[in-house]
Short mmCIF file of C-alpha atoms in Angstrom, two decimals:
data_model
loop_
_atom_site.label_atom_id
_atom_site.label_comp_id
_atom_site.label_asym_id
_atom_site.label_seq_id
_atom_site.Cartn_x
_atom_site.Cartn_y
_atom_site.Cartn_z
CA MET N 423 -31.89 -65.61 -61.05
CA THR N 424 -34.17 -64.00 -58.47
CA VAL N 425 -31.59 -64.63 -55.77
CA ILE N 426 -28.92 -62.91 -57.87
CA ILE N 427 -31.13 -59.85 -58.38
CA LYS N 428 -31.86 -59.56 -54.64
CA ALA N 429 -28.17 -59.90 -53.88
CA LYS N 430 -27.35 -57.03 -56.26
CA LYS N 431 -29.96 -54.77 -54.61
CA TYR N 432 -28.58 -55.55 -51.17
CA ILE N 433 -25.03 -54.73 -52.26
CA LEU N 434 -26.18 -51.42 -53.80
CA GLN N 435 -27.91 -50.45 -50.54
CA ILE N 436 -24.71 -51.11 -48.58
CA ILE N 437 -22.67 -49.00 -51.03
CA LYS N 438 -25.13 -46.08 -50.90
CA LYS N 439 -25.13 -45.79 -47.10
CA PRO N 440 -21.59 -44.34 -46.82
CA ILE N 441 -22.43 -41.99 -49.69
CA ILE N 442 -25.28 -40.63 -47.57
CA ILE N 443 -23.57 -40.79 -44.14
CA VAL N 444 -20.27 -39.13 -45.08
CA PRO N 445 -21.81 -35.82 -46.26
CA VAL N 446 -24.02 -35.70 -43.18
CA VAL N 447 -21.02 -36.18 -40.92
CA LEU N 448 -19.01 -33.60 -42.83
CA VAL N 449 -21.82 -31.05 -42.64
CA SER N 450 -22.26 -31.74 -38.92
CA VAL N 451 -18.54 -31.27 -38.29
CA PHE N 452 -18.53 -28.06 -40.35
CA LEU N 453 -21.51 -26.65 -38.48
CA TYR N 454 -19.97 -27.54 -35.13
CA PHE N 455 -16.68 -25.79 -35.87
CA ALA N 456 -18.52 -22.84 -37.38
CA TYR N 457 -20.49 -22.60 -34.15
CA ILE N 458 -17.58 -22.73 -31.72
CA PHE N 459 -15.45 -20.38 -33.84
CA PHE N 460 -17.93 -17.80 -35.15
CA ALA N 461 -21.15 -17.87 -33.12
CA PRO N 462 -21.73 -14.84 -30.84
CA ASN N 463 -20.44 -15.92 -27.45
CA ILE N 464 -19.16 -12.92 -25.51
CA PHE N 465 -21.29 -10.08 -24.19
CA PRO N 466 -19.90 -7.22 -22.03
CA SER N 467 -21.18 -7.13 -18.47
CA THR N 468 -22.11 -3.44 -18.78
CA GLU N 469 -23.63 -1.25 -21.47
CA GLU N 470 -20.47 0.84 -21.48
CA LYS N 471 -17.26 -0.34 -23.10
CA SER N 472 -15.84 -3.36 -21.36
CA PHE N 473 -12.27 -4.62 -21.47
CA LEU N 474 -10.34 -7.77 -20.77
CA PHE N 475 -7.20 -6.96 -18.78
CA VAL N 476 -4.30 -9.35 -19.07
CA PRO N 477 -1.46 -8.36 -16.71
CA ASP N 478 2.15 -9.41 -17.22
CA ASN N 479 2.94 -13.04 -16.38
CA SER N 480 -0.72 -14.08 -16.59
CA SER N 481 -1.65 -17.73 -17.05
CA PHE N 482 -4.48 -19.00 -19.24
CA ASP N 483 -6.57 -19.52 -16.10
CA ASN N 484 -5.98 -15.86 -15.18
CA VAL N 485 -7.27 -14.85 -18.61
CA ILE N 486 -10.39 -16.98 -18.11
CA ASP N 487 -10.98 -15.42 -14.69
CA SER N 488 -10.64 -11.91 -16.11
CA LEU N 489 -12.96 -12.75 -18.99
CA ASN N 490 -15.63 -14.04 -16.63
CA GLN N 491 -15.32 -10.91 -14.49
CA ASN N 492 -15.72 -8.49 -17.37
CA ALA N 493 -18.17 -10.29 -19.65
CA LYS N 494 -21.00 -12.79 -19.86
CA VAL N 495 -19.70 -15.82 -21.77
CA LEU N 496 -22.49 -18.04 -23.10
CA ASN N 497 -20.27 -21.09 -23.58
CA ILE N 498 -16.93 -20.91 -21.80
CA ALA N 499 -16.13 -24.50 -22.88
CA SER N 500 -16.22 -23.48 -26.53
CA PHE N 501 -13.88 -20.55 -25.83
CA LYS N 502 -11.41 -22.89 -24.15
CA GLN N 503 -11.66 -25.36 -27.02
CA VAL N 504 -10.96 -22.73 -29.69
CA ALA N 505 -8.09 -21.34 -27.58
CA SER N 506 -6.60 -24.82 -27.42
CA MET N 507 -7.01 -25.42 -31.15
CA LEU N 508 -5.33 -22.07 -31.93
CA LYS N 509 -2.60 -22.83 -29.39
CA TYR N 510 -3.38 -19.74 -27.33
CA GLY N 511 -1.89 -20.21 -23.90
CA LYS N 512 1.67 -20.98 -24.85
CA VAL N 513 2.39 -17.25 -25.13
CA ILE N 514 0.12 -14.92 -23.17
CA ARG N 515 0.51 -11.32 -24.32
CA PRO N 516 -0.37 -8.72 -21.67
CA GLY N 517 -2.72 -5.94 -22.64
CA ARG N 518 -6.13 -4.32 -22.50
CA TYR N 519 -8.50 -5.86 -25.02
CA GLU N 520 -11.91 -4.45 -25.88
CA LEU N 521 -14.86 -6.81 -25.50
CA LYS N 522 -17.63 -6.10 -27.99
CA SER N 523 -21.19 -7.31 -27.72
CA GLY N 524 -21.70 -10.56 -29.59
CA MET N 525 -17.99 -11.11 -30.10
CA ASN N 526 -17.08 -14.60 -31.27
CA ASN N 527 -14.33 -16.77 -29.86
CA PHE N 528 -12.14 -16.58 -32.95
CA LYS N 529 -12.09 -12.77 -33.06
CA LEU N 530 -11.17 -12.40 -29.39
CA ILE N 531 -8.55 -15.16 -29.39
CA ARG N 532 -6.98 -13.76 -32.56
CA ALA N 533 -6.65 -10.36 -30.83
CA LEU N 534 -5.21 -11.99 -27.71
CA ARG N 535 -2.70 -14.04 -29.70
CA SER N 536 -1.46 -11.04 -31.70
CA GLY N 537 -1.46 -8.63 -28.76
CA ARG N 538 -3.78 -6.32 -30.70
CA GLN N 539 -5.04 -4.32 -27.76
CA SER N 540 -7.02 -1.10 -27.44
CA PRO N 541 -5.03 2.04 -26.55
CA VAL N 542 -5.79 4.08 -23.44
CA LYS N 543 -5.77 7.83 -22.84
CA LEU N 544 -2.99 8.66 -20.40
CA THR N 545 -4.15 11.92 -18.86
CA PHE N 546 -2.66 13.62 -15.83
CA ASN N 547 -2.76 17.18 -14.52
CA ASN N 548 -2.94 19.12 -11.26
CA ILE N 549 -0.33 16.87 -9.65
CA ARG N 550 1.73 18.06 -6.70
CA THR N 551 3.83 15.19 -5.43
CA LYS N 552 5.66 12.21 -6.89
CA GLU N 553 3.38 9.94 -4.87
CA GLN N 554 0.30 11.52 -6.44
CA LEU N 555 1.83 11.22 -9.90
CA ALA N 556 2.69 7.54 -9.45
CA ALA N 557 -0.78 6.77 -8.09
CA ARG N 558 -2.56 8.60 -10.94
CA LEU N 559 -0.54 6.88 -13.67
CA SER N 560 -0.88 3.42 -12.13
CA HIS N 561 -4.67 3.70 -12.34
CA ILE N 562 -4.39 4.05 -16.12
CA ILE N 563 -1.57 1.70 -17.14
CA MET N 564 -0.31 -1.71 -16.03
CA ALA N 565 2.73 -0.38 -14.12
CA ASP N 566 2.01 -0.21 -10.40
CA SER N 567 2.60 2.94 -8.35
CA ALA N 568 5.54 1.42 -6.44
CA SER N 569 7.50 0.67 -9.63
CA ILE N 570 6.89 4.20 -10.96
CA LEU N 571 7.77 5.83 -7.65
CA ASN N 572 10.96 3.76 -7.35
CA LEU N 573 12.20 5.11 -10.68
CA LEU N 574 11.21 8.67 -9.74
CA ASN N 575 13.57 8.31 -6.78
CA ASP N 576 16.32 6.23 -8.41
CA ASN N 577 19.27 8.58 -9.04
CA ASP N 578 21.26 5.94 -10.93
CA PHE N 579 18.36 5.31 -13.31
CA LEU N 580 17.57 9.02 -13.67
CA MET N 581 21.15 9.90 -14.58
CA ALA N 582 20.51 8.69 -18.13
CA TYR N 583 17.77 11.33 -18.41
CA GLY N 584 19.93 14.11 -16.99
CA LEU N 585 17.73 14.21 -13.90
CA ASN N 586 17.79 13.26 -10.23
CA SER N 587 15.23 12.45 -7.55
CA ASN N 588 14.54 16.17 -6.98
CA THR N 589 13.96 17.00 -10.64
CA SER N 590 12.47 13.74 -11.98
CA ILE N 591 8.89 15.05 -12.18
CA SER N 592 10.02 17.73 -14.66
CA LEU N 593 10.13 14.93 -17.26
CA PHE N 594 6.31 14.70 -17.12
CA ILE N 595 4.44 17.35 -19.10
CA PRO N 596 0.71 17.18 -18.23
CA ASP N 597 -1.40 16.36 -21.30
CA THR N 598 -3.35 13.48 -22.80
CA TYR N 599 -1.26 10.79 -24.47
CA GLU N 600 -2.42 7.67 -26.29
CA VAL N 601 -0.53 4.63 -25.00
CA PHE N 602 -1.04 0.92 -24.57
CA TRP N 603 -2.15 -0.28 -21.15
CA ASP N 604 0.69 -2.81 -20.74
CA LEU N 605 3.32 -0.05 -20.36
CA ASP N 606 5.79 -0.86 -17.58
CA ALA N 607 7.60 1.81 -15.58
CA ASN N 608 10.72 1.83 -17.78
CA GLU N 609 8.65 2.13 -20.95
CA LEU N 610 6.64 4.92 -19.35
CA PHE N 611 9.77 6.98 -18.71
CA ALA N 612 11.01 6.37 -22.25
CA ARG N 613 7.67 7.57 -23.65
CA MET N 614 7.61 10.65 -21.38
CA LYS N 615 11.16 11.51 -22.47
CA LYS N 616 10.02 11.43 -26.08
CA GLU N 617 7.04 13.68 -25.30
CA HIS N 618 9.25 15.98 -23.19
CA ASP N 619 11.71 16.40 -26.06
CA THR N 620 8.84 17.12 -28.46
CA PHE N 621 7.45 19.78 -26.12
CA TRP N 622 10.81 21.47 -25.67
CA THR N 623 11.11 22.89 -29.16
CA GLU N 624 14.10 24.94 -30.27
CA GLU N 625 12.01 28.07 -29.71
CA ARG N 626 11.24 27.15 -26.11
CA LYS N 627 14.86 26.17 -25.41
CA SER N 628 16.04 29.45 -26.92
CA LYS N 629 13.67 31.46 -24.68
CA ALA N 630 14.88 29.53 -21.64
CA ALA N 631 18.51 30.24 -22.49
CA GLU N 632 17.78 33.96 -22.75
CA ILE N 633 16.53 34.13 -19.13
CA PRO N 634 18.95 32.22 -18.59
CA LEU N 635 17.54 28.96 -17.23
CA THR N 636 17.70 25.31 -18.26
CA PRO N 637 14.43 23.56 -19.19
CA THR N 638 14.47 21.80 -15.81
CA GLU N 639 14.96 25.12 -14.01
CA VAL N 640 12.10 26.60 -16.01
CA SER N 641 9.88 23.74 -14.82
CA THR N 642 10.99 24.41 -11.24
CA LEU N 643 10.13 28.10 -11.47
CA ALA N 644 6.87 27.31 -13.28
CA SER N 645 5.87 24.98 -10.44
CA ILE N 646 6.31 27.84 -7.96
CA VAL N 647 4.38 30.26 -10.16
CA GLU N 648 1.47 27.82 -10.48
CA GLU N 649 1.32 27.32 -6.72
CA GLU N 650 1.51 31.07 -6.20
CA THR N 651 -1.48 32.07 -8.34
CA ASN N 652 -4.64 30.45 -9.63
CA SER N 653 -4.95 33.13 -12.32
CA LYS N 654 -3.46 32.07 -15.66
CA LYS N 655 -3.39 35.69 -16.85
CA GLU N 656 -1.34 36.65 -13.77
CA ARG N 657 1.28 33.91 -14.17
CA PRO N 658 3.59 35.85 -16.55
CA MET N 659 3.57 38.75 -14.04
CA VAL N 660 4.52 36.48 -11.16
CA ALA N 661 7.16 34.77 -13.27
CA GLY N 662 8.63 38.17 -14.19
CA LEU N 663 8.84 39.15 -10.53
CA TYR N 664 10.72 35.98 -9.59
CA ILE N 665 13.06 36.38 -12.56
CA ASN N 666 13.76 39.95 -11.41
CA ARG N 667 14.68 38.59 -7.99
CA LEU N 668 16.93 35.92 -9.49
CA LYS N 669 18.77 38.53 -11.54
CA LEU N 670 19.21 40.74 -8.46
CA ASP N 671 20.40 37.72 -6.43
CA MET N 672 17.54 38.29 -3.99
CA PRO N 673 15.93 35.35 -2.18
CA LEU N 674 12.74 34.31 -3.96
CA GLN N 675 10.89 34.23 -0.62
CA ALA N 676 8.19 32.18 -2.30
CA ASP N 677 5.56 31.04 0.19
CA PRO N 678 4.69 27.92 -1.85
CA THR N 679 8.22 26.59 -1.32
CA LEU N 680 7.72 26.86 2.43
CA LYS N 681 4.44 24.99 2.17
CA PHE N 682 6.28 22.28 0.24
CA ALA N 683 9.10 22.22 2.79
CA VAL N 684 6.73 21.72 5.73
CA GLY N 685 4.48 19.36 3.73
CA ASP N 686 1.30 21.43 4.05
CA PHE N 687 -0.05 23.00 0.87
CA GLY N 688 -3.13 24.17 2.74
CA LEU N 689 -1.34 26.83 4.79
CA LYS N 690 -3.11 30.18 4.58
CA ARG N 691 -0.68 32.12 6.73
CA ILE N 692 3.13 31.90 6.79
CA LEU N 693 4.50 32.13 10.33
CA LEU N 694 8.01 32.65 11.70
CA ALA N 695 8.28 28.93 12.46
CA HIS N 696 7.79 28.20 8.76
CA ILE N 697 10.37 30.77 7.70
CA LEU N 698 12.93 29.23 10.09
CA LYS N 699 12.38 25.75 8.65
CA ILE N 700 15.70 24.22 7.60
CA SER N 701 15.17 22.84 4.12
CA PRO N 702 16.77 23.28 0.70
CA TYR N 703 13.27 24.21 -0.47
CA ASN N 704 13.04 27.16 1.93
CA THR N 705 13.56 30.10 -0.43
CA TYR N 706 13.48 32.52 2.51
CA ARG N 707 16.72 31.04 3.84
CA ASN N 708 18.31 29.99 0.52
CA ARG N 709 18.97 32.10 -2.54
CA GLY N 710 18.14 30.94 -6.04
CA LEU N 711 15.79 28.21 -7.12
CA PRO N 712 15.01 25.20 -4.93
CA PRO N 713 16.52 21.80 -5.91
CA GLY N 714 13.54 20.87 -8.09
CA PRO N 715 9.86 21.48 -8.90
CA ILE N 716 7.37 21.61 -6.05
CA ARG N 717 4.66 20.22 -8.34
CA VAL N 718 4.33 18.86 -11.87
CA ALA N 719 4.46 22.06 -13.92
CA SER N 720 1.89 22.41 -16.70
CA ALA N 721 2.57 23.55 -20.25
CA ASN N 722 0.77 26.81 -19.43
CA GLY N 723 2.97 27.41 -16.38
CA ILE N 724 6.14 26.67 -18.34
CA ASP N 725 5.10 29.01 -21.15
CA ALA N 726 4.25 31.70 -18.57
CA VAL N 727 7.88 31.60 -17.44
CA LEU N 728 9.26 31.53 -20.98
CA ASN N 729 7.03 34.48 -21.93
CA TYR N 730 7.31 36.31 -18.62
CA SER N 731 6.17 39.92 -18.27
CA LYS N 732 9.03 42.40 -18.25
CA HIS N 733 8.46 44.88 -15.41
CA ASN N 734 10.24 46.30 -12.35
CA TYR N 735 8.19 44.61 -9.62
CA ILE N 736 10.16 42.75 -6.97
CA TYR N 737 7.46 42.48 -4.27
CA MET N 738 4.05 40.91 -4.29
CA CYS N 739 1.40 40.05 -1.75
CA ALA N 740 -1.87 38.22 -2.02
CA LYS N 741 -4.81 40.57 -2.54
CA GLU N 742 -7.03 41.36 0.39
CA THR N 743 -9.91 39.94 -1.68
CA LEU N 744 -8.38 36.48 -1.10
CA ASN N 745 -9.28 35.53 -4.66
CA GLY N 746 -5.84 34.08 -5.42
CA GLU N 747 -4.55 37.18 -7.19
CA HIS N 748 -1.80 39.57 -6.04
CA ASN N 749 -0.84 43.17 -5.53
CA PHE N 750 2.58 44.01 -6.96
CA ALA N 751 5.05 46.64 -5.79
CA VAL N 752 8.40 48.11 -6.70
CA SER N 753 9.19 49.60 -3.29
CA TYR N 754 9.23 47.86 0.06
CA SER N 755 7.00 50.54 1.61
CA ASP N 756 4.27 49.90 -0.96
CA HIS N 757 4.66 46.19 -0.34
CA GLN N 758 4.20 46.74 3.40
CA ASN N 759 0.96 48.59 2.75
CA ASN N 760 -0.26 45.69 0.60
CA ALA N 761 0.80 43.18 3.26
CA GLN N 762 -1.12 45.05 5.98
CA LYS N 763 -4.31 44.96 3.88
CA TYR N 764 -3.86 41.21 3.35
CA GLN N 765 -3.19 40.50 7.02
CA LYS N 766 -6.25 42.52 8.03
CA ALA N 767 -8.36 40.46 5.63
CA LEU N 768 -7.05 37.26 7.24
CA ASN N 769 -7.75 38.59 10.74
CA ASP N 770 -11.26 39.68 9.79
CA ARG N 771 -11.94 36.13 8.56
CA LYS N 772 -10.25 34.65 11.65
CA ILE N 773 -7.64 32.85 9.58
CA PHE N 774 -4.59 32.47 11.81
CA LYS N 775 -2.73 29.56 10.20
#
């Protein structure tokens, strides 16, 4: 009888062990997965906002490299394990993803998998050349400067936009736009076309037609006006003078177009050699507008042309104060007097080129 009782106790002990072990194992497994999924693991490398950049055609190893460069990862093995369990790596979505302090693996990988990236502010202004424009944009979005510049010069591509390599920069209206970092060059142009069409309201197009100029021609004239004067209040006056010349079929004789033609925006003095320069942008030799803008015209410059001052001035000369403003004249004799004062000011300051 005693043997039977001992046997029963032994059997009960064996049965109870799994009842104790299984919950312990389950709890351990739960805690482990909770740790690798939800424990804080990622801390930005700087106090400022930090981002994980995933370029097009990136591999999982590229993502890991970028993560290590932009953040301190407490346990990179756990990140890789969660990525594997969530099957991240089969499809790598390019983008710019914000890294927040104490971010867990699950939150970051979920954003990477879905392509839920943080937008960027695409801001550009005070741009003169296509090369400058391409360089500025490529520092903000994924598209490289070469791909942007190629499209700015691709007449076949630009035909769909009603533009060519001379007028392509008129598509870009300087402002701040919210975009996603992984924009490629084609997507950039599509977005800028949308913004361009939004800017060119029926009111603006109507004012352009009254001049009469096309929107692209307005941008071309605006680019000259902006290079001619630093004074925003003077721009409508300058625009009105050039429009007067266009209507009289007089050469614009705009010094900024000569600077563009010779490739030197820093010229202080226009010489005979510059005036004799053979170039379609030389408005001393050619009547009418040049083939395209000589800089990226701003909204203010465009509106200065559309709302130009109506006056009789057909001559202007930089003021002898050399402050960027101008003296205006109706007669050539008055213009000559203004020109002599300006030339004297240059001579007094020993500015000869």
